[in-house]
Every structure is written in structure tokens, then in C-alpha cells.
Amino acid sequence: MRKIEKEPTNKRLYFEVEKYVLEPLEDGRFTRLKMYVTHDGINNNKSNIDLSVLQSEITESSILDIPVLAHILTEDEDFGEHEMEYDEIEKKITYIEKPIGLVSSKNHNYHYEEVDGRTYAVVDGYIWNVYSQDAIDIINRDENIKLSVELVIDESIYDKKTKILDIKKFRYTGITLLGKKYGTGMVNAHAELERFSETDEFSDKIEELNTFLMRFSQNSEQEPGDEKSNLESYTLSKEEDKVVLKKKQEIAALFKLTVNQLYSELSRAMSKHTYIDKNWYGESVERTCFWLNDYDESFVYYVDVKDNYMDKKAPYSLDGDNVNVDLDNCSRIKYSPIDWEDGMSDEDSETSATREMMSSLETEALSKLEEIKVEKETMTTEFTEKITEKDESIIELGKTIAEMELKFTTSEQLLVEKDEAISSLTSEIAKYKEEEDIEKVDSLFVEYSALITEDEKRELTEKRATFSTFNDFEKEVKLFLYDRIVKKAKEHKMNFISMGLPIDNEAPDDKKTQSLWERLGNN
């Protein structure tokens, strides 16, 4: 899977075919949703996902074949949220939301889109029309549905200063459709309805791609000069639908940037470097650091505006079709007036030999000058190091004198300094304990973020000061969450028994007098 939007135009036709099988999903069996599932940067849940993490191979591949889930609230005629039940006997949580479709491993159309400064991972999901009719009715009615992506976080770092959870590695496990009254974890995470039709542009495009690619595959094996006749006489048949397409790397290798395209890319790379200068009126203006003059297979030749308009060259390389100019390894150059060559005849060979000899002598002279320059710089460096050593000796002597003077200060001053140090250390310890407690509270809320609102977090945080230890506060939070789970379960008409079973040798009267947390601890 690749970011199709940024591929060069002459490659798009070939790469898009990897997103689809040769035949689209059958019309009438599914309803297709275009789903904006995750994005880079900070989301509503105060967690951050870098673009490199979002586009990692592990993350992208995990979205294939995951379920699309939903819980329908009959009274609201809308979707619910992440509903669950708690089984006291089995000690497990069961999700009420059920699968209503999936993300196909063949027809996923996974790609990225830039929306409001964020890069979104976008994928097609398919809802079963026959088995999810209630969900289909809601989707057809609203056409734009909120969603929440379910993740497994494999690696993360919590920043206690910014209170942001930085996700370093994760996998998709499911996508849940949400009702209108619920918030989303990702900013503007939603699904848009896409309808099939007999004249669907998708089907027409796939047929066009398959025809072109199979013609290309056949013609690449023909002798030179036969391509035109074979292309004109070619007819697509059902048997030819089974042709194995060439790999993306094999097809892309046949295309390179044109001369104008490469010049444009080099110019764009150089123009990114700017600096602030003053114009004739004394106003601050942004200027370009470099003017591109020319390039060859290895170097770009440019004028360094900021460095007194010097002529320079720098090596460049291509990563695919992306240009990388190594300006850190630039060098100054000069231009020599050489006659234009219209081709060389035999009588010009002597002139050419003379020119080559002059060039060789010039190169040798420059090399010698460079050796003299290096030798001079070495001598200067050695002399500077000797002076520096003496200066350091004087500084060390001054430090020794200052240390001796410090020893003769009064004992009273020493005691005052020690008292101040102890006071400062005590303050730092108290501050550290306070920050550690805040971090524990934040981590506790992050762990149960799906079961608690921001208002409830603030109310519980205000109660923290009433508990002597964090463990007591944690028990209070868990008791609050337990009451919520029990309440939700009872709303769904579940039968409950007491949490935890008594020990066999325990007296009946003791079982009645134990508190909830004592019974939980025994089990």
C-alpha cells in the first residue's frame, strides 16, 4: 500500500490496479463506506501518532479483514457506542456491538488524504445488506456516520509535562460506527456512503486498467517493431482476465523523470532554502538562498546568494523520483571560457590533446596549492593549541586560588548554605511527589479513558486530596467504574450475583459482614 496521491502521473495508472481485484465486489450484496479512520498528530483522546507510525507496514497491513462493528439503539433509531456487559462469574467484559461488515483484504482502497492540515488513513468498508438491514437503513438515511477505530497499542511513551500519550506502534482491530450524539477519538473520524451502480466509474476504470496492463505485458515480450500491430489487433477475452500482472517495481522501473521534470524538482528542492534580508526601504523580506544554473548526472550548479553570490556545486541523488541535494558537501567552482564544440574532426585532435594536457596541469597545480593550504592550517592549529593549554593552566590556577579563599569563609555561612540546600531539597522532594501523584492519576484515567468522561475526571481529581494514599484513591475510581459497568449491565437486563465467592471454611456470618473490596481481595 502506498500514498497514491503523491505518485508521478505516469505511474498512477499502474499503481492503482494493486488496490483492486480484477472484478469489483458484487452489486447488491454490500453497501460501500469510505471511512476516514485515523490521522497523524494529536487527537481528541490526547494521544499522538506520527505520520511514520501511521504509514508503517505493521499498521497498514493490520487493517485488512478487520470487522466493521455497530450497536443499534432501537429507541433512538441510531447507532450506539462501545457498549459492553460484565460477567461477574467469568470475570470478563463482553462487547454488545456486533460485526455488520468488514474491510476487504482485496478491495480496501487504502490510501491517504490531506484534510485541514492532517493526513488521514482512508479505507473502504463493506456492510452486508442482507444481514445488517437495520444498520443499512441508518446509513442510507444519514449518509455520513461518525466512527471510532479500535486499536491495540504495542508501544507508547507518556509525557508527564504535556500529558500526551505518544503512540509508537499500534495495530487496528476494528472500526465501530457511532451515533450522532457521541464524540470521536480521532478528529472528524467518519464514514461516507458510496453507492454502486451499473455504470459505476469504478468498474469502468478497472476494466480499462486491466485491458491496458495486459496489453502492456504482452507487448513487452514482442520483437521491436511489432508493438503497433499487436496492440491494434488485441482483443480482451475471459481467459486473458487470468493474466498475472507485473509487480509494481517492474513497471515503475520503466519510467524516469523527463529533463524538464528533473530540472523542476531540483529547482523546487533548492528554493526551499530562504533567509531574511532588508530591501531598499529597510523592510524585512524573505529571499531565496540559491539560484539553480545547471545540472548534470551527479551535481547541481548554482549561485549562493547569501554567500556573496559565489558559484558552487553540490552532489544530488534520486530516491525513486524524489530529489535529495547534499548542500552540506558543496564546493566553490569557477567557469572557464571554452569554445563550443560542434563535433571534432581529425585535424582538431591535436588541439584536444593540448587542452587535456592543460587541464591535467591545472588539476595538479590546484592539488599542490591544497596541500600547502592544509600544511599551513595544521601549523596554525598546533600553535593555537599550545596557547590554549597555557590559558587553561592560568584558569586552573585561578580556580585553585578561589577554592582556597572559599575554605576561609565563616562556618556560619556554611551552615546557612546547608540549611538552604536542605530546604530546597525538601521542596524538590515534595514537588516530585506531587508530580508523581499527578502522573499516576493521569495514567489511571488514560487506562480507563473509554469508561469515563472529562467532567467525571475533574470531579474525581478534586477528591484526590481527601485520600491519604494513591491506592485508596485508585480503589475509589475503580468502585466508581464498577458501579457504571453494573448500571449499564442492568440496563440491558442482566442477572447479577454477588461479586466474589466466599472461602469454603468461612462462617456464614463472616460472609455477610465483609465489604465489597474485602470480597474482591479474597478472590
Short mmCIF file of C-alpha atoms in Angstrom, two decimals:
data_model
loop_
_atom_site.label_atom_id
_atom_site.label_comp_id
_atom_site.label_asym_id
_atom_site.label_seq_id
_atom_site.Cartn_x
_atom_site.Cartn_y
_atom_site.Cartn_z
CA MET A 1 0.00 0.00 0.00
CA ARG A 2 1.32 3.42 -0.98
CA LYS A 3 0.32 7.03 -0.92
CA ILE A 4 -1.26 7.19 -4.34
CA GLU A 5 -1.83 10.97 -4.32
CA LYS A 6 1.93 11.69 -4.42
CA GLU A 7 2.92 9.28 -7.18
CA PRO A 8 4.02 10.83 -10.52
CA THR A 9 1.28 10.96 -13.11
CA ASN A 10 2.94 8.45 -15.43
CA LYS A 11 2.94 5.83 -12.64
CA ARG A 12 -0.53 6.34 -11.18
CA LEU A 13 -2.26 4.14 -13.75
CA TYR A 14 -0.14 1.15 -12.80
CA PHE A 15 -0.08 1.51 -9.03
CA GLU A 16 -3.84 1.96 -8.66
CA VAL A 17 -4.50 -1.52 -10.02
CA GLU A 18 -2.94 -3.02 -6.87
CA LYS A 19 -5.81 -1.62 -4.81
CA TYR A 20 -8.43 -3.75 -6.53
CA VAL A 21 -9.02 -7.28 -7.77
CA LEU A 22 -9.91 -7.77 -11.43
CA GLU A 23 -13.65 -7.75 -10.62
CA PRO A 24 -15.29 -5.42 -8.04
CA LEU A 25 -17.46 -6.77 -5.22
CA GLU A 26 -20.84 -7.93 -6.47
CA ASP A 27 -23.52 -5.22 -6.60
CA GLY A 28 -26.45 -5.85 -4.23
CA ARG A 29 -24.52 -7.82 -1.61
CA PHE A 30 -22.74 -4.90 0.05
CA THR A 31 -23.00 -1.22 0.82
CA ARG A 32 -19.64 0.54 0.48
CA LEU A 33 -18.42 3.12 3.03
CA LYS A 34 -15.42 5.40 2.56
CA MET A 35 -14.01 5.60 6.10
CA TYR A 36 -11.60 8.23 7.50
CA VAL A 37 -10.26 6.14 10.38
CA THR A 38 -7.06 7.72 11.79
CA HIS A 39 -4.84 10.75 11.27
CA ASP A 40 -1.37 11.93 12.23
CA GLY A 41 -0.76 14.40 15.05
CA ILE A 42 -2.68 14.86 18.31
CA ASN A 43 -6.25 13.53 18.50
CA ASN A 44 -9.22 14.14 20.82
CA ASN A 45 -8.02 11.46 23.26
CA LYS A 46 -4.79 13.41 23.97
CA SER A 47 -2.61 10.89 22.17
CA ASN A 48 -0.23 11.49 19.27
CA ILE A 49 0.54 9.38 16.18
CA ASP A 50 3.45 10.42 13.94
CA LEU A 51 2.99 10.05 10.18
CA SER A 52 5.81 7.47 10.02
CA VAL A 53 3.94 5.32 12.57
CA LEU A 54 0.65 5.73 10.68
CA GLN A 55 2.32 4.65 7.42
CA SER A 56 4.35 1.76 8.87
CA GLU A 57 3.96 -1.66 7.26
CA ILE A 58 2.68 -3.27 10.51
CA THR A 59 -0.05 -0.63 10.92
CA GLU A 60 -1.19 -0.66 7.28
CA SER A 61 -1.36 -4.45 6.99
CA SER A 62 -3.33 -4.80 10.26
CA ILE A 63 -6.37 -3.00 8.82
CA LEU A 64 -7.06 -5.80 6.33
CA ASP A 65 -10.01 -8.11 7.14
CA ILE A 66 -10.90 -6.32 10.40
CA PRO A 67 -14.64 -6.11 11.24
CA VAL A 68 -16.89 -3.06 10.97
CA LEU A 69 -18.92 -3.04 14.21
CA ALA A 70 -22.08 -1.34 15.47
CA HIS A 71 -24.66 -1.46 18.25
CA ILE A 72 -28.09 -0.18 17.21
CA LEU A 73 -30.22 1.70 19.77
CA THR A 74 -33.77 0.82 18.73
CA GLU A 75 -35.37 3.62 20.74
CA ASP A 76 -33.08 6.25 19.16
CA GLU A 77 -33.10 4.69 15.68
CA ASP A 78 -29.35 5.35 15.64
CA PHE A 79 -26.04 3.69 16.43
CA GLY A 80 -24.75 3.47 19.99
CA GLU A 81 -21.10 3.45 21.05
CA HIS A 82 -18.67 0.92 22.59
CA GLU A 83 -21.33 -0.92 24.60
CA MET A 84 -20.31 -3.79 26.92
CA GLU A 85 -21.51 -6.30 29.52
CA TYR A 86 -19.65 -7.54 32.60
CA ASP A 87 -19.91 -11.20 33.61
CA GLU A 88 -19.26 -11.44 37.36
CA ILE A 89 -18.79 -15.21 37.32
CA GLU A 90 -16.38 -15.37 34.38
CA LYS A 91 -14.79 -12.02 35.30
CA LYS A 92 -14.80 -10.81 31.70
CA ILE A 93 -16.24 -7.99 29.57
CA THR A 94 -18.33 -8.86 26.51
CA TYR A 95 -18.93 -6.22 23.82
CA ILE A 96 -22.55 -5.74 22.75
CA GLU A 97 -21.55 -4.20 19.41
CA LYS A 98 -21.69 -6.80 16.63
CA PRO A 99 -19.96 -7.16 13.24
CA ILE A 100 -22.03 -5.70 10.39
CA GLY A 101 -19.34 -5.81 7.69
CA LEU A 102 -15.59 -5.81 7.13
CA VAL A 103 -12.58 -4.20 5.44
CA SER A 104 -11.79 -6.47 2.50
CA SER A 105 -8.17 -7.56 2.02
CA LYS A 106 -8.65 -7.25 -1.76
CA ASN A 107 -10.95 -4.24 -2.26
CA HIS A 108 -9.82 -1.99 0.59
CA ASN A 109 -8.68 1.07 -1.47
CA TYR A 110 -6.37 2.01 1.42
CA HIS A 111 -4.77 5.42 0.83
CA TYR A 112 -4.04 8.78 2.48
CA GLU A 113 -5.75 12.17 2.11
CA GLU A 114 -4.78 15.63 3.35
CA VAL A 115 -7.71 17.29 5.21
CA ASP A 116 -7.37 20.52 7.23
CA GLY A 117 -3.64 20.05 7.74
CA ARG A 118 -3.91 16.39 8.83
CA THR A 119 -3.02 13.25 6.89
CA TYR A 120 -5.90 10.76 7.18
CA ALA A 121 -5.73 7.00 6.60
CA VAL A 122 -8.75 6.26 4.40
CA VAL A 123 -10.14 2.78 3.65
CA ASP A 124 -13.27 1.25 2.09
CA GLY A 125 -15.52 -0.85 4.34
CA TYR A 126 -18.33 -3.12 3.13
CA ILE A 127 -21.60 -3.59 5.05
CA TRP A 128 -23.66 -6.73 4.46
CA ASN A 129 -27.01 -5.65 3.02
CA VAL A 130 -28.97 -8.80 3.93
CA TYR A 131 -27.64 -9.46 7.43
CA SER A 132 -27.35 -5.83 8.60
CA GLN A 133 -30.56 -4.28 7.30
CA ASP A 134 -31.13 -2.07 10.38
CA ALA A 135 -27.63 -0.63 10.02
CA ILE A 136 -28.12 -0.13 6.27
CA ASP A 137 -31.32 1.87 6.95
CA ILE A 138 -29.41 4.26 9.25
CA ILE A 139 -26.51 4.57 6.77
CA ASN A 140 -28.83 5.29 3.83
CA ARG A 141 -30.68 7.87 5.91
CA ASP A 142 -27.67 9.82 7.23
CA GLU A 143 -25.01 9.02 4.56
CA ASN A 144 -22.33 10.45 6.89
CA ILE A 145 -21.64 8.44 10.05
CA LYS A 146 -19.28 9.09 12.94
CA LEU A 147 -16.85 6.27 13.71
CA SER A 148 -14.33 5.16 16.29
CA VAL A 149 -11.34 2.99 15.45
CA GLU A 150 -10.33 0.27 17.91
CA LEU A 151 -6.57 -0.16 18.37
CA VAL A 152 -4.05 -2.37 20.14
CA ILE A 153 -1.15 -0.16 21.30
CA ASP A 154 2.08 -2.19 21.22
CA GLU A 155 4.47 0.63 22.18
CA SER A 156 3.92 4.13 23.61
CA ILE A 157 5.55 6.87 25.71
CA TYR A 158 3.65 9.12 28.14
CA ASP A 159 4.93 12.70 28.51
CA LYS A 160 4.05 13.86 32.01
CA LYS A 161 4.75 17.51 31.11
CA THR A 162 2.45 17.73 28.08
CA LYS A 163 0.22 14.88 29.32
CA ILE A 164 0.26 13.43 25.80
CA LEU A 165 0.46 9.68 25.10
CA ASP A 166 2.86 9.29 22.15
CA ILE A 167 1.91 6.07 20.30
CA LYS A 168 4.99 4.48 18.69
CA LYS A 169 3.47 1.24 17.37
CA PHE A 170 -0.15 0.06 17.03
CA ARG A 171 -2.48 -2.28 15.14
CA TYR A 172 -6.08 -1.91 14.00
CA THR A 173 -8.59 -4.40 15.49
CA GLY A 174 -11.97 -2.97 14.47
CA ILE A 175 -13.95 0.06 13.32
CA THR A 176 -17.13 0.98 15.26
CA LEU A 177 -19.90 3.15 13.78
CA LEU A 178 -21.16 5.74 16.32
CA GLY A 179 -24.43 7.59 16.81
CA LYS A 180 -24.74 11.33 16.24
CA LYS A 181 -24.70 12.17 19.98
CA TYR A 182 -21.29 10.58 20.65
CA GLY A 183 -17.82 12.09 20.25
CA THR A 184 -14.97 10.60 18.24
CA GLY A 185 -11.47 9.74 19.43
CA MET A 186 -9.91 10.90 16.15
CA VAL A 187 -10.71 14.40 14.88
CA ASN A 188 -13.60 14.20 12.38
CA ALA A 189 -13.39 10.41 12.08
CA HIS A 190 -16.35 9.45 9.89
CA ALA A 191 -17.67 7.21 7.14
CA GLU A 192 -19.25 8.42 3.88
CA LEU A 193 -21.75 6.37 1.89
CA GLU A 194 -20.63 5.34 -1.62
CA ARG A 195 -23.22 3.78 -3.90
CA PHE A 196 -22.73 1.07 -6.54
CA SER A 197 -24.35 1.36 -9.96
CA GLU A 198 -24.26 -0.49 -13.26
CA THR A 199 -22.36 2.41 -14.81
CA ASP A 200 -20.08 2.85 -11.80
CA GLU A 201 -16.91 4.69 -12.83
CA PHE A 202 -15.03 2.29 -10.55
CA SER A 203 -15.96 -0.71 -12.71
CA ASP A 204 -15.20 1.14 -15.94
CA LYS A 205 -11.80 2.22 -14.61
CA ILE A 206 -10.88 -1.31 -13.52
CA GLU A 207 -11.78 -2.71 -16.94
CA GLU A 208 -9.67 -0.01 -18.59
CA LEU A 209 -6.72 -0.72 -16.29
CA ASN A 210 -6.88 -4.46 -16.79
CA THR A 211 -7.04 -4.09 -20.58
CA PHE A 212 -4.12 -1.68 -20.73
CA LEU A 213 -1.88 -3.63 -18.35
CA MET A 214 -2.39 -6.95 -20.08
CA ARG A 215 -1.66 -5.34 -23.44
CA PHE A 216 1.48 -3.82 -21.96
CA SER A 217 2.52 -7.19 -20.50
CA GLN A 218 2.08 -8.92 -23.89
CA ASN A 219 3.75 -6.21 -25.97
CA SER A 220 6.81 -6.07 -23.69
CA GLU A 221 7.67 -9.60 -24.88
CA GLN A 222 7.34 -8.85 -28.65
CA GLU A 223 10.14 -8.09 -31.07
CA PRO A 224 10.85 -4.39 -31.79
CA GLY A 225 8.54 -3.01 -34.45
CA ASP A 226 5.66 -5.41 -33.70
CA GLU A 227 4.04 -3.39 -30.88
CA LYS A 228 1.67 -1.34 -33.03
CA SER A 229 0.21 -4.24 -34.97
CA ASN A 230 -0.20 -6.38 -31.87
CA LEU A 231 -1.90 -3.55 -29.94
CA GLU A 232 -4.36 -2.83 -32.75
CA SER A 233 -5.32 -6.49 -33.20
CA TYR A 234 -5.54 -7.25 -29.47
CA THR A 235 -8.97 -8.33 -28.08
CA LEU A 236 -9.65 -8.87 -24.36
CA SER A 237 -11.21 -12.25 -23.51
CA LYS A 238 -12.32 -14.00 -20.32
CA GLU A 239 -9.32 -16.33 -20.40
CA GLU A 240 -6.96 -13.34 -20.54
CA ASP A 241 -8.52 -12.00 -17.33
CA LYS A 242 -6.32 -14.56 -15.57
CA VAL A 243 -3.04 -12.95 -16.71
CA VAL A 244 -0.71 -12.32 -13.76
CA LEU A 245 0.07 -8.59 -13.57
CA LYS A 246 3.65 -7.38 -13.37
CA LYS A 247 4.91 -6.23 -9.99
CA LYS A 248 4.81 -2.55 -9.20
CA GLN A 249 8.62 -2.27 -9.04
CA GLU A 250 8.98 -3.86 -12.50
CA ILE A 251 6.55 -1.44 -14.11
CA ALA A 252 7.82 1.68 -12.28
CA ALA A 253 11.41 0.94 -13.35
CA LEU A 254 10.43 1.62 -16.97
CA PHE A 255 9.67 5.28 -16.23
CA LYS A 256 12.04 8.12 -15.35
CA LEU A 257 11.65 11.84 -14.88
CA THR A 258 11.97 13.89 -18.06
CA VAL A 259 14.66 16.56 -18.35
CA ASN A 260 12.17 19.33 -17.55
CA GLN A 261 10.68 17.39 -14.65
CA LEU A 262 14.12 16.77 -13.10
CA TYR A 263 15.04 20.46 -13.51
CA SER A 264 11.74 21.43 -11.83
CA GLU A 265 12.33 19.04 -8.93
CA LEU A 266 15.89 20.33 -8.43
CA SER A 267 14.67 23.93 -8.55
CA ARG A 268 11.95 23.13 -6.01
CA ALA A 269 14.45 21.47 -3.66
CA MET A 270 16.82 24.46 -3.87
CA SER A 271 14.07 27.07 -3.47
CA LYS A 272 13.09 25.66 -0.03
CA HIS A 273 16.19 27.34 1.46
CA THR A 274 15.48 31.01 2.29
CA TYR A 275 16.76 33.75 4.56
CA ILE A 276 15.51 37.12 5.86
CA ASP A 277 17.10 40.27 4.37
CA LYS A 278 16.37 44.01 4.07
CA ASN A 279 15.08 45.63 0.89
CA TRP A 280 15.78 49.20 -0.33
CA TYR A 281 13.16 50.56 2.07
CA GLY A 282 14.64 48.81 5.13
CA GLU A 283 11.78 46.30 5.28
CA SER A 284 12.37 42.63 6.19
CA VAL A 285 11.81 40.35 3.21
CA GLU A 286 12.30 36.65 2.55
CA ARG A 287 14.83 35.83 -0.18
CA THR A 288 15.94 32.61 -1.88
CA CYS A 289 19.41 31.40 -0.85
CA PHE A 290 20.28 29.63 -4.11
CA TRP A 291 19.76 30.17 -7.85
CA LEU A 292 19.95 26.98 -9.88
CA ASN A 293 22.07 27.40 -13.03
CA ASP A 294 22.50 23.90 -14.40
CA TYR A 295 22.91 20.23 -13.52
CA ASP A 296 24.40 17.00 -14.84
CA GLU A 297 24.17 13.36 -13.77
CA SER A 298 25.97 13.96 -10.45
CA PHE A 299 25.94 17.66 -9.46
CA VAL A 300 23.77 20.75 -9.39
CA TYR A 301 25.48 24.06 -10.27
CA TYR A 302 24.11 27.14 -8.53
CA VAL A 303 24.76 30.66 -7.23
CA ASP A 304 24.89 31.04 -3.42
CA VAL A 305 23.15 34.40 -2.97
CA LYS A 306 23.70 34.54 0.75
CA ASP A 307 27.44 33.80 0.40
CA ASN A 308 28.33 36.82 -1.78
CA TYR A 309 26.82 35.28 -4.93
CA MET A 310 29.53 32.62 -5.21
CA ASP A 311 29.32 29.91 -7.87
CA LYS A 312 29.11 26.49 -6.24
CA LYS A 313 28.22 22.87 -6.93
CA ALA A 314 26.67 20.17 -4.73
CA PRO A 315 26.05 16.45 -5.30
CA TYR A 316 22.49 15.18 -5.60
CA SER A 317 20.79 11.79 -5.66
CA LEU A 318 17.38 10.33 -6.50
CA ASP A 319 15.33 8.27 -4.05
CA GLY A 320 12.82 6.89 -6.53
CA ASP A 321 11.71 10.14 -8.16
CA ASN A 322 12.42 12.26 -5.05
CA VAL A 323 15.42 14.60 -5.29
CA ASN A 324 17.93 14.90 -2.43
CA VAL A 325 20.52 17.71 -2.76
CA ASP A 326 23.50 17.36 -0.39
CA LEU A 327 24.24 21.05 0.30
CA ASP A 328 26.46 20.11 3.26
CA ASN A 329 29.07 18.81 0.80
CA CYS A 330 29.07 21.78 -1.58
CA SER A 331 32.26 23.29 -3.05
CA ARG A 332 33.14 26.51 -4.82
CA ILE A 333 33.68 26.32 -8.60
CA LYS A 334 34.78 28.54 -11.46
CA TYR A 335 33.75 28.64 -15.11
CA SER A 336 36.37 28.54 -17.87
CA PRO A 337 35.70 30.08 -21.34
CA ILE A 338 35.84 27.05 -23.63
CA ASP A 339 34.87 27.12 -27.30
CA TRP A 340 31.61 25.49 -28.25
CA GLU A 341 32.11 22.02 -29.75
CA ASP A 342 30.26 21.26 -32.98
CA GLY A 343 31.98 17.90 -33.35
CA MET A 344 35.66 17.02 -33.64
CA SER A 345 37.47 16.29 -36.90
CA ASP A 346 40.86 14.60 -37.22
CA GLU A 347 42.68 17.92 -37.53
CA ASP A 348 41.25 19.05 -34.20
CA SER A 349 42.69 16.06 -32.31
CA GLU A 350 45.96 17.90 -31.60
CA THR A 351 44.06 20.84 -30.08
CA SER A 352 42.06 18.42 -27.96
CA ALA A 353 45.25 16.75 -26.69
CA THR A 354 46.70 20.15 -25.77
CA ARG A 355 43.51 21.05 -23.93
CA GLU A 356 43.62 17.79 -21.97
CA MET A 357 47.27 18.40 -21.01
CA MET A 358 46.47 21.94 -19.80
CA SER A 359 43.58 20.59 -17.81
CA SER A 360 45.86 17.98 -16.22
CA LEU A 361 48.46 20.64 -15.28
CA GLU A 362 45.75 22.84 -13.82
CA THR A 363 44.46 19.96 -11.71
CA GLU A 364 47.97 19.16 -10.45
CA ALA A 365 48.59 22.82 -9.55
CA LEU A 366 45.33 23.03 -7.62
CA SER A 367 46.23 19.85 -5.77
CA LYS A 368 49.61 21.31 -4.75
CA LEU A 369 48.01 24.52 -3.56
CA GLU A 370 45.57 22.48 -1.49
CA GLU A 371 48.48 20.60 0.17
CA ILE A 372 50.19 23.91 1.07
CA LYS A 373 46.92 25.22 2.45
CA VAL A 374 46.43 22.10 4.62
CA GLU A 375 50.02 22.32 5.93
CA LYS A 376 49.56 25.97 6.87
CA GLU A 377 46.28 25.23 8.63
CA THR A 378 47.94 22.38 10.55
CA MET A 379 50.74 24.65 11.82
CA THR A 380 48.22 27.30 12.85
CA THR A 381 46.17 24.70 14.70
CA GLU A 382 49.19 23.37 16.62
CA PHE A 383 50.27 26.88 17.67
CA THR A 384 46.72 27.71 18.77
CA GLU A 385 46.54 24.52 20.85
CA LYS A 386 49.76 25.42 22.72
CA ILE A 387 48.43 28.90 23.58
CA THR A 388 45.14 27.34 24.67
CA GLU A 389 46.96 24.94 27.01
CA LYS A 390 48.73 27.85 28.75
CA ASP A 391 45.47 29.75 29.06
CA GLU A 392 43.85 26.70 30.61
CA SER A 393 46.71 26.42 33.12
CA ILE A 394 46.16 30.06 34.17
CA ILE A 395 42.43 29.41 34.53
CA GLU A 396 43.07 26.31 36.66
CA LEU A 397 45.45 28.32 38.90
CA GLY A 398 42.74 30.94 39.34
CA LYS A 399 40.26 28.22 40.29
CA THR A 400 42.69 26.85 42.90
CA ILE A 401 43.10 30.29 44.50
CA ALA A 402 39.32 30.75 44.55
CA GLU A 403 38.89 27.34 46.23
CA MET A 404 41.45 28.26 48.91
CA GLU A 405 39.66 31.54 49.61
CA LEU A 406 36.38 29.67 49.89
CA LYS A 407 37.82 27.46 52.65
CA PHE A 408 38.36 30.53 54.88
CA THR A 409 34.74 31.63 54.84
CA THR A 410 32.94 31.57 58.21
CA SER A 411 31.34 28.40 59.50
CA GLU A 412 28.09 30.32 59.98
CA GLN A 413 27.84 30.96 56.23
CA LEU A 414 28.41 27.27 55.56
CA LEU A 415 25.58 26.36 57.94
CA VAL A 416 23.25 28.85 56.24
CA GLU A 417 24.05 27.39 52.83
CA LYS A 418 23.45 23.86 54.11
CA ASP A 419 20.10 24.89 55.62
CA GLU A 420 19.08 26.48 52.33
CA ALA A 421 20.15 23.36 50.45
CA ILE A 422 18.12 21.14 52.79
CA SER A 423 15.10 23.42 52.42
CA SER A 424 15.44 23.42 48.63
CA LEU A 425 15.84 19.63 48.56
CA THR A 426 12.77 19.19 50.76
CA SER A 427 10.80 21.43 48.43
CA GLU A 428 12.00 19.48 45.36
CA ILE A 429 11.06 16.17 47.00
CA ALA A 430 7.57 17.47 47.78
CA LYS A 431 7.23 18.77 44.22
CA TYR A 432 8.43 15.45 42.79
CA LYS A 433 5.93 13.51 44.92
CA GLU A 434 3.16 15.84 43.78
CA GLU A 435 4.13 15.40 40.09
CA GLU A 436 4.43 11.64 40.56
CA ASP A 437 0.95 11.51 42.08
CA ILE A 438 -0.46 13.63 39.21
CA GLU A 439 1.20 11.30 36.70
CA LYS A 440 -0.33 8.25 38.43
CA VAL A 441 -3.77 9.87 38.34
CA ASP A 442 -3.39 10.77 34.64
CA SER A 443 -2.17 7.25 33.79
CA LEU A 444 -5.14 5.78 35.69
CA PHE A 445 -7.56 7.92 33.66
CA VAL A 446 -5.80 7.05 30.38
CA GLU A 447 -6.21 3.35 31.21
CA TYR A 448 -9.98 3.76 31.64
CA SER A 449 -10.50 6.59 29.12
CA ALA A 450 -13.21 4.64 27.29
CA LEU A 451 -15.34 4.39 30.50
CA ILE A 452 -15.05 7.90 31.95
CA THR A 453 -15.84 11.44 30.75
CA GLU A 454 -13.69 14.58 31.14
CA ASP A 455 -16.16 16.09 33.68
CA GLU A 456 -16.01 12.92 35.77
CA LYS A 457 -12.20 13.02 35.64
CA ARG A 458 -12.22 16.57 37.04
CA GLU A 459 -14.67 15.63 39.83
CA LEU A 460 -12.63 12.60 40.84
CA THR A 461 -9.37 14.59 40.71
CA GLU A 462 -10.83 17.16 43.12
CA LYS A 463 -11.47 14.30 45.58
CA ARG A 464 -7.82 13.13 45.43
CA ALA A 465 -6.78 15.35 48.35
CA THR A 466 -9.27 13.58 50.64
CA PHE A 467 -7.37 10.27 50.34
CA SER A 468 -4.17 9.73 52.29
CA THR A 469 -2.69 7.33 49.70
CA PHE A 470 -3.00 6.83 45.95
CA ASN A 471 -4.12 3.22 46.48
CA ASP A 472 -7.19 4.46 48.39
CA PHE A 473 -7.96 6.91 45.59
CA GLU A 474 -7.49 4.15 42.96
CA LYS A 475 -9.99 1.95 44.83
CA GLU A 476 -12.49 4.84 44.79
CA VAL A 477 -12.08 5.27 41.00
CA LYS A 478 -12.42 1.53 40.34
CA LEU A 479 -15.51 1.40 42.57
CA PHE A 480 -16.98 4.27 40.55
CA LEU A 481 -16.25 2.42 37.27
CA TYR A 482 -17.63 -0.84 38.68
CA ASP A 483 -20.90 0.92 39.56
CA ARG A 484 -21.06 2.23 35.97
CA ILE A 485 -20.50 -1.25 34.47
CA VAL A 486 -23.14 -2.76 36.77
CA LYS A 487 -25.56 0.01 35.90
CA LYS A 488 -25.07 -0.46 32.16
CA ALA A 489 -25.40 -4.23 32.52
CA LYS A 490 -28.62 -3.86 34.47
CA GLU A 491 -29.99 -1.55 31.79
CA HIS A 492 -29.52 -4.49 29.44
CA LYS A 493 -31.45 -6.73 31.87
CA MET A 494 -28.56 -8.90 33.04
CA ASN A 495 -28.88 -11.06 36.18
CA PHE A 496 -26.25 -10.40 38.87
CA ILE A 497 -24.93 -12.35 41.80
CA SER A 498 -22.51 -11.09 44.44
CA MET A 499 -19.00 -10.35 43.15
CA GLY A 500 -16.54 -12.86 44.57
CA LEU A 501 -17.31 -16.19 46.24
CA PRO A 502 -16.71 -16.85 49.96
CA ILE A 503 -14.00 -19.25 51.09
CA ASP A 504 -15.45 -22.71 51.86
CA ASN A 505 -14.32 -22.75 55.50
CA GLU A 506 -15.61 -19.25 56.20
CA ALA A 507 -18.54 -18.88 58.60
CA PRO A 508 -21.87 -17.64 57.12
CA ASP A 509 -21.96 -14.62 59.42
CA ASP A 510 -18.49 -13.51 58.22
CA LYS A 511 -19.62 -13.53 54.59
CA LYS A 512 -22.35 -11.01 55.29
CA THR A 513 -20.15 -8.58 57.19
CA GLN A 514 -17.38 -8.39 54.57
CA SER A 515 -17.22 -5.26 52.40
CA LEU A 516 -17.15 -5.30 48.59
CA TRP A 517 -13.41 -4.65 48.37
CA GLU A 518 -12.66 -7.34 51.04
CA ARG A 519 -14.58 -9.91 48.97
CA LEU A 520 -12.76 -8.78 45.80
CA GLY A 521 -9.43 -9.12 47.56
CA ASN A 522 -10.24 -12.67 48.71
CA ASN A 523 -10.93 -13.71 45.15
#
